[in-house]
């Protein structure tokens, strides 16, 4: 059953009680979270999802926040922090660890179908083997669960492996197959292949910063991949380790990211912090019912976004875009010659 | 401001004046004689070059032959006075009030007083020699205070201006160059021969060479900077003057706040806002915590009223913070709450956040984002003795008499706090800073019996 079924109103009605319940559950189970709610004076009843108290996502880098006892922690996920920054730590118990790939699969099924497809990976196998697994490596490994007969577009040294791609297309090119890669890797390597990928379903993620620097936007990206690779089924997705298992998936028309039924976004005005109306950019808050073992169900990201429309696209609910990252706060002050004096 | 690689530096002062000479005749042609640049390097520098390039040996060679200055040298005083007057020009001071403070600091009378205080007694003060200054990247005016006092004491100086330094720093260098252009030949010659403002990229070689060559190294910046710079040995006789990470707080008598007239409270809030917001609350001397002295109920009332007054003062001055900073403040304050250090957190727009601490021992020293104020209550100032740390620098205050402060100083007995100044004066630079008498440090004592 599709997880892209609920209209905005239905979603609000379904999510509000569940998220409010999670808020109270985490309040009881996670003392640091309880102290935060206490200090900011957050208390129910909440009338709308947008009224729920949110945590800044970076708090998972600075604090250990979990709602299960240490002995029930089954997996600890870490994000690759930017240099000099601690990584996020996300604590999953057995149940949460099982739920997240299941819900991710349900989300991707909307564009991949029921069956596991042959998979072309726009990367090198080397990234999955690094001793310290990069975010890219972890992302590739995670997505590999959704495909079979994995074939890497790049060889171990990062060069195009045309022979492997040709062999893959000879075997699978006549029927739907999955293509996965990070957005900038896809842009960098797929057009150079000059291969017919018209049966492919491209799933990509990782953000637009590098492409924006080259003035490449989503429309240009889709146009070029369509023209040069025959790709017409292209789906960007947006997600983060702090809400593992929840991804916001680009619709078939390329008209924005859609929210699965168990999640939603609230775009907040960065001055008043109230919800911004469609068309007005703001800071993206992501909500999801998946985080049960850590208080990550209502998170303020450091990304800017805008809602384009509500219940007006191929799938119901909000359709939105990520516009980029909030710049890091600039610190002035005395204690800041470090790193450039000697080094 | 791209800095050159390896052991090359860009000379920002007096670089451009010299470069201009290469391009054509100029009034300050005398600079050629004492100029710091090798002919090759000068040819490469066009008039718009951000700084003529030179290697570190060339820089040091150029200064080695420089004529000497004396403590309180008239030529330097003349130059600094003229520079200060330029900073006080209304159009500049309006845009950058911190430059006006610097201008006041450089008034001839102030300079004369500083020189006067070094005289008399049985010893004669003489310059240290070559002073290497490493100012912080982000408080643009600090390098001038440090350099000006050292120059006034007759030293040759090399100031390392960060390649990340901001617009105000660039404006200051431009103003210095203009001052040099307008100066009498004698003054210009003396200053150009002995003073350098340079920038360079990440280079151990340059830092090492300047460290080995100087008689005094002055490091303003964080603990990490100080540690990094200290990896480079000084000459055996030379010494370090380090200004590492510091933090500051305010002390307010709750009953005095409550008894103050609305006008006084407004003025205090203005002063407090200036102390905090001029340098995004990240300056060492900007208050981060307010300790309220009094009974719980009056401290609560006073604190709430203070926050209301502060929010108004901040709005009056038009200080705002951007979305990224607003998020930064949430991360920091929610973090304090998660740690059990914050009982209540309030946001008054993005610009003002207040945090009521669960205990005064938990006062945060680190920067929490611009306009984030922790509050704690203590029953008497003497309680600070158990709370202050060596890294606490400035205590701004309201409601205490000098005798009480002297008593508090005795109680603290050097455990922390170098300055006790009224609210509103946290950022007023003084020649005694961080407990260090700078003019004294920039000189040596010569005994004559």
PDB file of C-alpha atoms in Angstrom, chain A residues 31-41 53-59 62-65 269-273 283 300-302 304 326-343, chain B residues 134-139 160 162-164 202-204 207 220-222 224-225 228-229 231-232 245 278-280 282-284 323-328 330-331 334-335 337-340 342-345 350 367:
ATOM      1  CA  UNK A  31      15.471  13.277  31.041  1.00  0.00           C
ATOM      2  CA  UNK A  32      17.476  15.849  29.026  1.00  0.00           C
ATOM      3  CA  UNK A  33      14.492  16.245  26.695  1.00  0.00           C
ATOM      4  CA  UNK A  34      12.197  16.620  29.670  1.00  0.00           C
ATOM      5  CA  UNK A  35      14.440  19.372  31.058  1.00  0.00           C
ATOM      6  CA  UNK A  36      14.378  21.191  27.715  1.00  0.00           C
ATOM      7  CA  UNK A  37      10.566  21.102  27.538  1.00  0.00           C
ATOM      8  CA  UNK A  38      10.402  22.292  31.113  1.00  0.00           C
ATOM      9  CA  UNK A  39      12.787  25.195  30.476  1.00  0.00           C
ATOM     10  CA  UNK A  40      10.989  26.430  27.368  1.00  0.00           C
ATOM     11  CA  UNK A  41       7.620  25.940  29.044  1.00  0.00           C
ATOM     12  CA  UNK A  53       7.942  21.830  20.523  1.00  0.00           C
ATOM     13  CA  UNK A  54      10.888  21.226  18.194  1.00  0.00           C
ATOM     14  CA  UNK A  55      14.498  20.459  18.867  1.00  0.00           C
ATOM     15  CA  UNK A  56      17.297  21.991  16.801  1.00  0.00           C
ATOM     16  CA  UNK A  57      18.790  19.079  14.904  1.00  0.00           C
ATOM     17  CA  UNK A  58      22.333  20.017  15.912  1.00  0.00           C
ATOM     18  CA  UNK A  59      21.489  19.052  19.484  1.00  0.00           C
ATOM     19  CA  UNK A  62      26.177  18.100  21.152  1.00  0.00           C
ATOM     20  CA  UNK A  63      24.129  15.844  23.402  1.00  0.00           C
ATOM     21  CA  UNK A  64      23.310  12.208  23.998  1.00  0.00           C
ATOM     22  CA  UNK A  65      19.548  12.090  23.603  1.00  0.00           C
ATOM     23  CA  UNK A 269       9.566  32.088   9.396  1.00  0.00           C
ATOM     24  CA  UNK A 270      13.062  32.658  10.851  1.00  0.00           C
ATOM     25  CA  UNK A 271      11.971  35.841  12.618  1.00  0.00           C
ATOM     26  CA  UNK A 272       8.669  34.852  14.251  1.00  0.00           C
ATOM     27  CA  UNK A 273       9.207  31.068  14.064  1.00  0.00           C
ATOM     28  CA  UNK A 283      13.632  27.125   7.919  1.00  0.00           C
ATOM     29  CA  UNK A 300      14.243  22.049  13.215  1.00  0.00           C
ATOM     30  CA  UNK A 301      16.821  21.543  10.471  1.00  0.00           C
ATOM     31  CA  UNK A 302      19.409  24.071   9.356  1.00  0.00           C
ATOM     32  CA  UNK A 304      15.958  26.562   4.086  1.00  0.00           C
ATOM     33  CA  UNK A 326      21.432  28.242   6.604  1.00  0.00           C
ATOM     34  CA  UNK A 327      24.877  29.773   6.667  1.00  0.00           C
ATOM     35  CA  UNK A 328      26.823  28.930   9.806  1.00  0.00           C
ATOM     36  CA  UNK A 329      26.557  31.676  12.382  1.00  0.00           C
ATOM     37  CA  UNK A 330      29.589  33.935  12.095  1.00  0.00           C
ATOM     38  CA  UNK A 331      31.480  34.375  15.307  1.00  0.00           C
ATOM     39  CA  UNK A 332      33.420  37.468  15.933  1.00  0.00           C
ATOM     40  CA  UNK A 333      35.423  37.807  19.052  1.00  0.00           C
ATOM     41  CA  UNK A 334      38.824  37.625  20.594  1.00  0.00           C
ATOM     42  CA  UNK A 335      39.432  33.924  20.588  1.00  0.00           C
ATOM     43  CA  UNK A 336      39.610  33.302  16.931  1.00  0.00           C
ATOM     44  CA  UNK A 337      42.989  33.360  15.281  1.00  0.00           C
ATOM     45  CA  UNK A 338      43.238  29.606  15.673  1.00  0.00           C
ATOM     46  CA  UNK A 339      43.996  27.481  12.681  1.00  0.00           C
ATOM     47  CA  UNK A 340      45.581  30.096  10.508  1.00  0.00           C
ATOM     48  CA  UNK A 341      48.440  31.477  12.513  1.00  0.00           C
ATOM     49  CA  UNK A 342      50.659  28.494  12.354  1.00  0.00           C
ATOM     50  CA  UNK A 343      49.037  25.244  11.279  1.00  0.00           C
TER      51      UNK A 343
ATOM     52  CA  UNK B 134      49.290  38.389  16.424  1.00  0.00           C
ATOM     53  CA  UNK B 135      45.868  39.969  16.916  1.00  0.00           C
ATOM     54  CA  UNK B 136      42.574  38.079  16.800  1.00  0.00           C
ATOM     55  CA  UNK B 137      41.011  37.523  13.406  1.00  0.00           C
ATOM     56  CA  UNK B 138      37.655  38.920  14.265  1.00  0.00           C
ATOM     57  CA  UNK B 139      37.898  41.902  16.565  1.00  0.00           C
ATOM     58  CA  UNK B 160      50.182  40.031  11.516  1.00  0.00           C
ATOM     59  CA  UNK B 162      44.567  38.035   9.582  1.00  0.00           C
ATOM     60  CA  UNK B 163      43.734  37.364   5.972  1.00  0.00           C
ATOM     61  CA  UNK B 164      40.209  36.864   7.302  1.00  0.00           C
ATOM     62  CA  UNK B 202      49.005  29.386   6.768  1.00  0.00           C
ATOM     63  CA  UNK B 203      52.743  29.396   7.090  1.00  0.00           C
ATOM     64  CA  UNK B 204      54.794  27.921   9.867  1.00  0.00           C
ATOM     65  CA  UNK B 207      55.540  32.595  12.061  1.00  0.00           C
ATOM     66  CA  UNK B 220      45.767  37.923  21.190  1.00  0.00           C
ATOM     67  CA  UNK B 221      43.378  35.098  20.562  1.00  0.00           C
ATOM     68  CA  UNK B 222      42.115  31.848  21.903  1.00  0.00           C
ATOM     69  CA  UNK B 224      44.447  27.198  20.779  1.00  0.00           C
ATOM     70  CA  UNK B 225      46.127  30.071  18.993  1.00  0.00           C
ATOM     71  CA  UNK B 228      49.960  26.867  18.329  1.00  0.00           C
ATOM     72  CA  UNK B 229      52.080  30.002  18.320  1.00  0.00           C
ATOM     73  CA  UNK B 231      55.360  25.835  19.235  1.00  0.00           C
ATOM     74  CA  UNK B 232      57.658  28.362  17.593  1.00  0.00           C
ATOM     75  CA  UNK B 245      40.424  32.924  26.081  1.00  0.00           C
ATOM     76  CA  UNK B 278      29.197  45.489  19.576  1.00  0.00           C
ATOM     77  CA  UNK B 279      31.251  42.383  18.982  1.00  0.00           C
ATOM     78  CA  UNK B 280      28.390  39.887  18.853  1.00  0.00           C
ATOM     79  CA  UNK B 282      32.035  37.289  21.587  1.00  0.00           C
ATOM     80  CA  UNK B 283      34.552  39.836  22.849  1.00  0.00           C
ATOM     81  CA  UNK B 284      36.405  38.652  25.946  1.00  0.00           C
ATOM     82  CA  UNK B 323      18.378  33.127  11.330  1.00  0.00           C
ATOM     83  CA  UNK B 324      21.607  31.145  11.646  1.00  0.00           C
ATOM     84  CA  UNK B 325      22.458  32.958  14.853  1.00  0.00           C
ATOM     85  CA  UNK B 326      18.931  32.435  16.154  1.00  0.00           C
ATOM     86  CA  UNK B 327      19.345  28.696  15.606  1.00  0.00           C
ATOM     87  CA  UNK B 328      22.787  28.799  17.206  1.00  0.00           C
ATOM     88  CA  UNK B 330      18.551  27.611  20.438  1.00  0.00           C
ATOM     89  CA  UNK B 331      21.198  24.918  20.191  1.00  0.00           C
ATOM     90  CA  UNK B 334      18.505  23.989  24.814  1.00  0.00           C
ATOM     91  CA  UNK B 335      21.843  22.334  25.452  1.00  0.00           C
ATOM     92  CA  UNK B 337      18.661  22.940  29.678  1.00  0.00           C
ATOM     93  CA  UNK B 338      19.479  19.369  28.632  1.00  0.00           C
ATOM     94  CA  UNK B 339      22.519  19.496  30.905  1.00  0.00           C
ATOM     95  CA  UNK B 340      20.366  20.607  33.793  1.00  0.00           C
ATOM     96  CA  UNK B 342      18.907  26.065  32.800  1.00  0.00           C
ATOM     97  CA  UNK B 343      15.680  26.298  34.720  1.00  0.00           C
ATOM     98  CA  UNK B 344      13.948  28.590  32.226  1.00  0.00           C
ATOM     99  CA  UNK B 345      14.740  29.850  28.745  1.00  0.00           C
ATOM    100  CA  UNK B 350      15.760  36.546  17.941  1.00  0.00           C
ATOM    101  CA  UNK B 367      29.918  31.863  23.807  1.00  0.00           C
TER     102      UNK B 367
END
